[in-house]
């Protein structure tokens, strides 16, 4: 018999809703059970058996993040099955920048009212993100917090752990003049800059559902809610065949904040603006908000979700591998000697 508290329910927390949510999410979680995962949803801790095959000096790499105010779009669109992908992506895309392969993921959902079907929808997206990145969803927490969150809103965050052999940890020590910077296209705004996006479009009063010609027939809500692309599997395959010198996940802070994190002092990234395949949503944001080019590149990914630095002689092979793994990768710049960390010209 499941526990039940009438007093707790009167205070706004329905324990039985939590039980139902767990039952509904189990089918989604099963999709993420890779390898020798021995965790069972509902336990006090998530268990994961580590396969050490081919790893002599294991280093664990962790990442944690949330979805941010992009969730406001999910509330307005009443669409909750994709923000979980964003949550996973923001963690595992960071992990891959160290050369590590994500192993497992845990989520935290806090809500004003536990609606089991909505929670299951959220978890279905988290599971999809885990499937895309090849990591297992081994646990999580759903907290019903009436009076703290509005009853129809929630927050979402996650945590992931990956592993890499110590000798294969990526650092920027070998990055040098003449190296090539490869762009991996984004799927849209991803999960950054939404405080500005919401202001630009006055999002609570905007038409989010009518198809727009400038967005290729997509509605504004559809274009903005497009889930963050996960780059794990293409990058893992690239690591196996090419010496990758550095990787940057282009998130909040755009080009100017993220690319320098993979470049050693005394060098800079020379980016050819004409090479960047900017998505229509960014043109619309800039035009609607009258935002300067510098601010756009300093806030958004501008159509580039990840940048990869390789030696010039490895560039063609790297692009070939990435394309074979579904990424329309292309060269967007090179490493130069410079006191400026990023030069866009």
XYZ file of C-alpha atoms in Angstrom:
345
model
C 0.000 0.000 0.000
C 1.373 3.428 -1.019
C 1.693 6.062 1.697
C -0.794 8.920 1.721
C -1.205 12.062 3.816
C -4.487 13.966 3.699
C -2.915 16.862 5.612
C -0.013 17.109 3.164
C -2.477 17.063 0.257
C -4.443 19.920 1.842
C -1.161 21.864 2.013
C -0.801 21.423 -1.749
C 1.426 18.343 -2.067
C -0.173 15.187 -3.462
C 2.164 12.256 -2.783
C 0.089 9.925 -4.947
C 0.662 12.199 -7.956
C 4.364 11.610 -7.470
C 3.852 7.845 -7.557
C 1.847 8.123 -10.756
C 4.486 10.343 -12.359
C 7.175 7.761 -11.597
C 5.087 5.003 -13.166
C 4.461 7.073 -16.294
C 8.124 7.993 -16.735
C 9.480 4.445 -16.386
C 8.786 3.579 -20.030
C 10.892 6.542 -21.127
C 13.732 5.773 -18.730
C 13.992 2.191 -20.026
C 15.155 3.590 -23.376
C 18.290 4.939 -21.721
C 19.456 1.746 -20.028
C 22.775 1.191 -21.807
C 25.490 -1.346 -21.011
C 25.626 -2.742 -17.491
C 23.518 -0.056 -15.881
C 22.124 -1.531 -12.668
C 20.040 1.381 -11.408
C 16.346 0.974 -10.674
C 14.190 4.109 -10.712
C 12.711 4.828 -7.311
C 15.760 3.924 -5.234
C 17.666 6.341 -3.026
C 20.693 6.482 -5.329
C 21.427 5.917 -8.989
C 23.820 3.040 -9.659
C 26.078 2.739 -12.685
C 28.644 0.002 -13.359
C 31.682 1.590 -15.003
C 33.156 -0.263 -17.997
C 36.908 0.382 -17.940
C 37.683 -1.335 -21.242
C 40.426 0.578 -23.062
C 40.858 3.115 -20.254
C 44.086 2.954 -18.238
C 43.872 6.180 -16.233
C 40.189 7.130 -15.884
C 39.242 10.735 -15.231
C 35.629 11.557 -14.397
C 34.225 14.728 -15.959
C 31.011 16.281 -14.646
C 28.645 18.935 -15.901
C 25.507 20.538 -14.550
C 23.089 23.085 -16.006
C 19.458 24.018 -16.447
C 17.205 25.168 -19.258
C 16.815 28.758 -18.089
C 14.026 31.065 -19.173
C 13.460 29.084 -22.365
C 11.009 27.257 -20.112
C 8.719 30.280 -20.401
C 8.266 29.337 -24.067
C 7.333 25.801 -23.087
C 4.704 27.163 -20.698
C 3.241 29.513 -23.314
C 3.241 26.821 -26.026
C 2.078 24.145 -23.562
C 4.758 21.882 -25.035
C 6.909 20.055 -22.505
C 8.483 17.085 -24.296
C 11.530 18.856 -25.755
C 12.972 21.005 -22.948
C 14.419 17.843 -21.417
C 16.607 17.505 -24.490
C 17.905 21.018 -23.820
C 18.692 20.087 -20.233
C 20.717 17.032 -21.221
C 22.421 18.860 -24.085
C 23.658 21.707 -21.895
C 25.448 19.181 -19.684
C 26.762 16.568 -22.130
C 27.923 19.095 -24.742
C 30.132 20.635 -22.045
C 31.511 17.242 -21.051
C 32.477 16.394 -24.620
C 34.645 19.532 -24.745
C 37.070 17.738 -22.429
C 37.193 14.715 -24.717
C 35.028 12.680 -22.338
C 32.111 10.404 -23.164
C 29.001 10.980 -21.004
C 28.004 7.965 -18.925
C 24.913 8.872 -16.947
C 22.498 11.705 -16.198
C 20.279 12.763 -13.296
C 17.496 15.354 -13.443
C 15.802 17.689 -10.971
C 12.276 18.951 -11.651
C 10.702 21.454 -9.253
C 7.066 22.402 -9.812
C 4.160 24.201 -8.230
C 1.819 21.275 -8.827
C 2.729 17.736 -9.813
C 0.681 16.864 -12.867
C 1.910 13.327 -13.632
C 1.294 13.522 -17.371
C 3.241 16.788 -17.639
C 6.131 15.427 -15.588
C 6.214 12.320 -17.785
C 6.305 14.573 -20.855
C 9.302 16.428 -19.446
C 11.076 13.157 -18.644
C 10.374 11.841 -22.147
C 12.499 14.700 -23.475
C 15.226 14.008 -20.931
C 15.221 10.351 -21.989
C 15.444 11.358 -25.650
C 18.446 13.551 -24.858
C 20.080 10.655 -23.062
C 19.442 8.331 -26.001
C 20.961 10.884 -28.384
C 24.067 11.177 -26.207
C 24.361 7.484 -25.308
C 24.134 8.054 -21.552
C 21.816 6.450 -19.021
C 19.159 8.259 -17.011
C 19.821 6.620 -13.642
C 17.854 8.837 -11.294
C 16.334 12.178 -10.500
C 14.053 14.139 -8.229
C 10.638 15.697 -8.646
C 9.841 18.298 -5.990
C 6.308 19.636 -5.616
C 6.611 23.095 -4.058
C 3.247 24.891 -3.816
C 3.538 28.540 -2.909
C 7.075 28.678 -4.266
C 6.302 28.044 -7.944
C 3.049 28.921 -9.744
C 0.925 25.801 -10.127
C 1.408 25.698 -13.916
C 5.180 26.311 -13.934
C 8.314 24.313 -13.173
C 12.092 24.520 -13.250
C 14.400 21.921 -14.724
C 18.075 21.195 -14.121
C 20.398 18.257 -14.631
C 23.748 16.716 -13.839
C 25.895 14.381 -15.908
C 29.139 12.461 -15.475
C 31.461 11.232 -18.198
C 34.838 9.525 -18.387
C 38.021 10.008 -20.387
C 41.475 8.483 -20.252
C 43.835 10.967 -18.579
C 46.187 10.914 -21.574
C 43.301 11.902 -23.860
C 41.934 14.858 -21.899
C 41.631 17.807 -24.296
C 43.577 20.945 -23.490
C 44.673 23.874 -25.602
C 48.437 23.387 -25.237
C 48.938 22.208 -28.824
C 46.750 24.876 -30.444
C 48.934 27.029 -32.685
C 48.924 29.498 -35.561
C 47.436 28.083 -38.754
C 45.148 25.564 -37.075
C 41.664 25.381 -38.557
C 38.407 26.151 -36.733
C 35.510 23.946 -37.814
C 31.873 24.906 -37.163
C 29.168 22.438 -36.211
C 25.751 23.959 -36.993
C 23.230 24.643 -34.246
C 19.528 23.832 -34.431
C 18.541 27.343 -33.371
C 18.888 29.544 -30.318
C 19.511 26.393 -28.225
C 19.080 27.298 -24.539
C 20.831 30.627 -24.088
C 19.972 34.294 -24.406
C 16.264 33.808 -23.774
C 15.964 36.727 -21.391
C 16.887 38.940 -24.346
C 14.744 36.916 -26.757
C 11.713 37.298 -24.519
C 12.254 41.048 -24.281
C 12.770 41.481 -28.037
C 9.542 39.704 -28.973
C 7.503 40.702 -25.889
C 7.014 36.976 -25.747
C 3.994 36.858 -23.414
C 2.024 38.901 -25.963
C 3.589 37.593 -29.184
C 1.951 35.430 -31.843
C 3.829 32.185 -31.282
C 1.826 29.818 -33.470
C 1.313 31.433 -36.886
C 3.775 30.193 -39.560
C 6.188 32.934 -40.690
C 7.738 33.185 -44.136
C 11.036 34.567 -42.799
C 11.374 31.465 -40.618
C 10.851 29.052 -43.489
C 7.242 28.375 -42.595
C 7.891 27.761 -38.914
C 6.066 29.703 -36.236
C 8.035 31.917 -33.883
C 7.313 29.555 -30.985
C 8.411 26.526 -32.978
C 11.670 28.157 -34.066
C 12.521 29.337 -30.559
C 11.575 26.085 -28.845
C 13.704 23.914 -31.175
C 15.751 21.713 -28.816
C 19.498 22.122 -28.410
C 21.496 19.867 -30.703
C 23.538 17.165 -28.982
C 27.000 16.660 -30.469
C 28.248 13.706 -28.419
C 28.132 10.832 -30.904
C 29.672 12.721 -33.872
C 32.419 14.087 -31.611
C 33.199 10.699 -30.039
C 33.632 9.261 -33.540
C 35.829 12.205 -34.489
C 38.055 11.705 -31.430
C 38.691 8.120 -32.528
C 40.066 9.073 -35.939
C 41.498 12.596 -35.755
C 43.675 14.456 -33.262
C 41.345 17.153 -31.985
C 43.190 20.027 -30.326
C 40.295 21.912 -28.720
C 36.498 22.079 -28.595
C 34.167 24.900 -27.544
C 30.465 24.620 -26.770
C 28.899 27.895 -27.946
C 26.434 28.846 -25.224
C 25.623 32.064 -23.342
C 28.237 34.692 -24.177
C 28.327 33.538 -27.786
C 31.554 33.541 -29.787
C 33.383 36.133 -27.712
C 33.082 34.271 -24.423
C 33.220 30.605 -25.428
C 35.748 30.253 -28.241
C 38.589 31.878 -26.216
C 38.214 29.135 -23.592
C 39.885 26.730 -26.055
C 42.646 29.073 -27.233
C 45.969 29.601 -25.423
C 47.221 33.055 -24.502
C 48.897 34.901 -27.366
C 46.619 33.413 -29.993
C 43.183 34.319 -31.289
C 40.386 32.935 -33.423
C 39.992 34.689 -36.765
C 36.397 34.013 -37.819
C 35.201 34.625 -41.380
C 31.753 36.119 -40.919
C 30.823 35.294 -44.520
C 31.433 31.596 -43.839
C 28.984 31.377 -40.942
C 25.660 29.809 -41.862
C 23.496 32.070 -39.737
C 19.967 30.800 -39.170
C 16.924 32.976 -40.005
C 15.860 33.192 -36.355
C 18.987 35.211 -35.544
C 18.338 37.670 -38.374
C 14.812 38.117 -37.032
C 16.046 38.682 -33.467
C 18.595 41.277 -34.611
C 16.095 43.102 -36.823
C 13.219 43.084 -34.338
C 15.339 44.121 -31.374
C 17.660 46.457 -33.292
C 20.593 44.561 -31.780
C 24.143 45.292 -32.910
C 26.180 42.631 -34.649
C 28.694 42.625 -31.804
C 25.954 42.012 -29.233
C 24.463 39.230 -31.345
C 27.796 37.409 -31.531
C 28.346 38.076 -27.822
C 24.980 36.604 -26.788
C 23.898 33.890 -29.227
C 25.465 30.952 -31.069
C 24.503 32.547 -34.423
C 24.056 29.130 -36.030
C 27.213 27.501 -34.638
C 26.642 25.200 -31.673
C 30.171 23.882 -31.348
C 33.600 24.776 -32.705
C 36.454 22.313 -33.189
C 40.139 23.129 -33.638
C 42.327 20.736 -35.644
C 45.605 20.980 -37.523
C 45.216 22.280 -41.070
C 46.261 18.942 -42.542
C 43.502 17.157 -40.574
C 40.680 19.549 -41.503
C 39.383 17.709 -44.577
C 39.333 14.354 -42.807
C 37.625 15.858 -39.758
C 34.886 17.419 -41.874
C 34.426 14.162 -43.786
C 33.956 12.236 -40.527
C 31.562 14.798 -39.098
C 29.493 14.830 -42.282
C 29.354 11.024 -42.229
C 27.904 11.364 -38.730
C 25.158 13.759 -39.779
C 26.867 17.086 -39.094
C 27.022 19.662 -41.898
C 30.415 20.803 -40.636
C 32.448 23.497 -42.374
C 35.522 25.687 -41.868
C 34.719 29.063 -40.339
C 38.149 30.367 -39.404
C 41.699 29.807 -38.246
C 43.994 30.355 -35.303
C 46.213 33.437 -35.536
C 48.754 35.150 -33.325
C 46.797 37.960 -31.725
C 46.202 39.887 -28.534
C 42.475 39.711 -29.333
C 40.960 36.337 -28.480
C 38.271 36.557 -31.190
C 38.396 38.546 -34.421
C 35.290 38.398 -36.597
C 35.892 39.854 -40.059
